Short mmCIF file of C-alpha atoms in Angstrom, two decimals:
data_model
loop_
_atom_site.label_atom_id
_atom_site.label_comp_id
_atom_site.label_asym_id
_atom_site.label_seq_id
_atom_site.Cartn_x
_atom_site.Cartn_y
_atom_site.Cartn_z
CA UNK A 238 0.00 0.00 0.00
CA UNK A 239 0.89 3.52 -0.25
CA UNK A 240 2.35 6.38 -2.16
CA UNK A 241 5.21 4.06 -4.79
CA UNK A 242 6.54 1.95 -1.71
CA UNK A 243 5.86 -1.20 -4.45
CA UNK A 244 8.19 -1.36 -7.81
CA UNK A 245 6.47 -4.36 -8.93
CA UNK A 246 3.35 -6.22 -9.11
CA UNK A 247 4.17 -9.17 -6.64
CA UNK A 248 5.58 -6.94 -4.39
CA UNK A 249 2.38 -6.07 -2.85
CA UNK A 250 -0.64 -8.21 -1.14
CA UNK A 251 -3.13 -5.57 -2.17
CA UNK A 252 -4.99 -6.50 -5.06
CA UNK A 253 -7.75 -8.43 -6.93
CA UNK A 254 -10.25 -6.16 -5.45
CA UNK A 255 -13.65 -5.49 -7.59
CA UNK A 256 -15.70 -2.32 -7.25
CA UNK A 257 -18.82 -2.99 -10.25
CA UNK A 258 -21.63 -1.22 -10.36
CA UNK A 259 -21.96 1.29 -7.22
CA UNK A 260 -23.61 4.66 -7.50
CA UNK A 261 -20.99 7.60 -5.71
CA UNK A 262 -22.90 10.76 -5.74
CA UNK A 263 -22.74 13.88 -3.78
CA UNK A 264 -19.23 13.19 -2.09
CA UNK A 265 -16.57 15.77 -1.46
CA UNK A 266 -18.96 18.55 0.06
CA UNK A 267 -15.98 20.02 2.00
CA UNK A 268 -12.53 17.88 1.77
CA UNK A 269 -10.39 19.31 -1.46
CA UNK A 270 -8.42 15.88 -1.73
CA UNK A 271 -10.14 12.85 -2.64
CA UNK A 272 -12.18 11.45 -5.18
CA UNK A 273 -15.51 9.22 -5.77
CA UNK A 274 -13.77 5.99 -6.20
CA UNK A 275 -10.55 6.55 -4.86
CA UNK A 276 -7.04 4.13 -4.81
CA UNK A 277 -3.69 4.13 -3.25
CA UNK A 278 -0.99 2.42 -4.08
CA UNK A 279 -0.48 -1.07 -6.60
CA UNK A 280 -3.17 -2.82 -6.66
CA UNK A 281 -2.58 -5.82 -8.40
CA UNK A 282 -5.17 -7.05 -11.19
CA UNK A 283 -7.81 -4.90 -9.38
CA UNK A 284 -10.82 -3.38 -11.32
CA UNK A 285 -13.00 -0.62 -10.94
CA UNK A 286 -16.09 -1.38 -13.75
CA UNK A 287 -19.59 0.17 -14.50
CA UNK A 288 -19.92 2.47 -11.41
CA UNK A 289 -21.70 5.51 -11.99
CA UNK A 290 -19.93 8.58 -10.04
CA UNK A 291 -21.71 11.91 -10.62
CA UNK A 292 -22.23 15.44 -8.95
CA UNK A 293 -18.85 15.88 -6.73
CA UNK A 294 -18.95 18.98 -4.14
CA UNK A 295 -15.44 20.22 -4.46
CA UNK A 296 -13.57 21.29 -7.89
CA UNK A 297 -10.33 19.76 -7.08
CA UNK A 298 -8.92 16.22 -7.97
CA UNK A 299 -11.35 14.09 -9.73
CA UNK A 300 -14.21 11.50 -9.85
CA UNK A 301 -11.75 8.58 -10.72
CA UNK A 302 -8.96 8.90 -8.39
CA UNK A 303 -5.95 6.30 -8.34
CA UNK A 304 -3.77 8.46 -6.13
CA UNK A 305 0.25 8.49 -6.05
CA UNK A 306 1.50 4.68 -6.24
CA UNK A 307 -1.15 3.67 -7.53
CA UNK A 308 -0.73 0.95 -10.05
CA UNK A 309 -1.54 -2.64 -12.00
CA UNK A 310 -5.64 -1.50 -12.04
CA UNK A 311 -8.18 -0.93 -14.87
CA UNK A 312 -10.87 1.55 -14.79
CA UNK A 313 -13.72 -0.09 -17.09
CA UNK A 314 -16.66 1.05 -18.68
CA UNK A 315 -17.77 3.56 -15.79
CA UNK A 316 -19.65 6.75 -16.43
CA UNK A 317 -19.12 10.12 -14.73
CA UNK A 318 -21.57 13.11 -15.28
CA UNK A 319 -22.18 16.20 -13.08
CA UNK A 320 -18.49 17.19 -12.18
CA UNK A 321 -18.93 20.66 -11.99
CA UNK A 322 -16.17 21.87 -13.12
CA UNK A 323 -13.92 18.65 -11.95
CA UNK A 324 -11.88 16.35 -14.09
CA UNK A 325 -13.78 13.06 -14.46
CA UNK A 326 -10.14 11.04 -14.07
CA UNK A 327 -7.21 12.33 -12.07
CA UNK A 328 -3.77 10.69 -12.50
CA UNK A 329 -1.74 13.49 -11.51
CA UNK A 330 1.79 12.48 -11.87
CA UNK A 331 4.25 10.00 -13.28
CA UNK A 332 4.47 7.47 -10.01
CA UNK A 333 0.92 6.37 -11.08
CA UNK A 334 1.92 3.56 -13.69
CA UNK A 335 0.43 0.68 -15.29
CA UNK A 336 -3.40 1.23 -14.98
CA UNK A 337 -5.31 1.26 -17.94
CA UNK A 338 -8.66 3.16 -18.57
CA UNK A 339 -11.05 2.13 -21.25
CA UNK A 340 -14.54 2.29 -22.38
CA UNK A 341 -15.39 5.11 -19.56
CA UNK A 342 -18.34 7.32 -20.06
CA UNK A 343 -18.15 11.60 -19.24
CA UNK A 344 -20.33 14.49 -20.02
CA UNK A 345 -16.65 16.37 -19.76
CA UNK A 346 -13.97 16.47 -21.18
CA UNK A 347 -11.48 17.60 -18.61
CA UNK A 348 -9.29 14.95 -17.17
CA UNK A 349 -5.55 14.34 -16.26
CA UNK A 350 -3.40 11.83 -17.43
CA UNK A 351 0.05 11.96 -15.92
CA UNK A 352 0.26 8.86 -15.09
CA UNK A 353 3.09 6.52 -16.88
CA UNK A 354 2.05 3.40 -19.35
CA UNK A 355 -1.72 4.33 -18.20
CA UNK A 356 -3.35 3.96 -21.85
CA UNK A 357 -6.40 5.62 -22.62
CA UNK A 358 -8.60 3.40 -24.75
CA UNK A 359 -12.02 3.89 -26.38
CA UNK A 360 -13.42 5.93 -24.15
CA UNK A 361 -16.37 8.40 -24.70
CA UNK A 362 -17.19 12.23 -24.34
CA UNK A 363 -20.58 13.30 -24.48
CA UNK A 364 -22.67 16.33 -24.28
CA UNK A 365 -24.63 16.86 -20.94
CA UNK A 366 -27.80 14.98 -21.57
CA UNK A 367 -26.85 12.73 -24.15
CA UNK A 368 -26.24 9.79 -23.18
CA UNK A 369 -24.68 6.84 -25.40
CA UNK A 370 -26.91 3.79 -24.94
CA UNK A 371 -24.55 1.72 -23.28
CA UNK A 372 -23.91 4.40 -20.62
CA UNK A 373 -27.69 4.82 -19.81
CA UNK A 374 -27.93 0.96 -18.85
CA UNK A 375 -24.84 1.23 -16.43
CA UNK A 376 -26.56 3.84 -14.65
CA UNK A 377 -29.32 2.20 -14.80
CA UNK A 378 -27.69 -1.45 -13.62
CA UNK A 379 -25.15 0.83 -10.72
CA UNK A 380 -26.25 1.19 -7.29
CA UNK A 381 -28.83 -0.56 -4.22
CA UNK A 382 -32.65 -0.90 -5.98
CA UNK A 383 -35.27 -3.24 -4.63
CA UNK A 384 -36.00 -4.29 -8.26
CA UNK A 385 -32.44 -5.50 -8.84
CA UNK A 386 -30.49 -6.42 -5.79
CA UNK A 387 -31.43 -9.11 -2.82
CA UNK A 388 -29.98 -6.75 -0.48
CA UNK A 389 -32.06 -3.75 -0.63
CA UNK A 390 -33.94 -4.27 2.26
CA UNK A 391 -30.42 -3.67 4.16
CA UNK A 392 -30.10 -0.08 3.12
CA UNK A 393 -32.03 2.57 4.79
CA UNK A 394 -33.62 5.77 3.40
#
């Protein structure tokens, strides 16, 4: 864990972690550092896929956040709307390596990609309010609902 102790991928016992198909929404009223789905450090094999992340508080830093160290991830086909005025990924500098992002969904266009080997593949800007088909049903598919989840009931409010 933490900020580029790890030079390789077996050098670390954090990893093959899955976050699919939350909803992160309204976080970062007050804190300037942090993100909706945030990371730290290697993270061997792990992916973050089809999460919906919209309307962050603060401007700074970024919906999709793998933070200094972080590396050996892939950010998959997750959609980010209602940044405003926030990047919708945030690798901010060159000890974030290895972690690919592809097939993401944003109604913006502003991200940061300092990160080193951390390809950006097929992913998709769109206008505010139109939404690409496949984004719609992962917002649709991400978060607790009594019509699609057995744990529902768990969840309060």
């Amino acid at each position: 864990w933490g900020w580029s102790r790890h030079v390789c991928a077996e050098c670390t016992n954090a990893g093959w972690n899955i976050i699919r198909a939350n909803r992160v929404y309204d976080y970062k009223q007050a804190l300037e550092d942090g993100g909706g789905i945030y990371m730290l450090g290697p993270q061997n094999s792990s992916l973050v896929q089809q999460n919906w992340v919209h309307d962050q508080g603060t401007r700074s830093t970024g919906a999709l956040y793998p933070d200094e160290g972080s590396a050996y991830s892939t950010f998959d086909s997750n959609v980010v709307t209602s940044m405003h005025g926030s990047k919708w990924l945030h690798l901010w500098t060159s000890s974030i390596h290895d972690v690919t992002i592809s097939g993401n969904f944003a109604d913006t266009g502003y991200y940061q990609n300092d990160g080193t080997n951390c390809p950006m593949v097929n992913n998709t800007v769109f206008e505010p309010g139109s939404l690409p088909a496949e984004a719609r049903r992962i917002m649709d598919e991400a978060g607790v609902s009594p019509l699609r989840n057995k744990w529902a009931h768990l969840v309060r409010g």
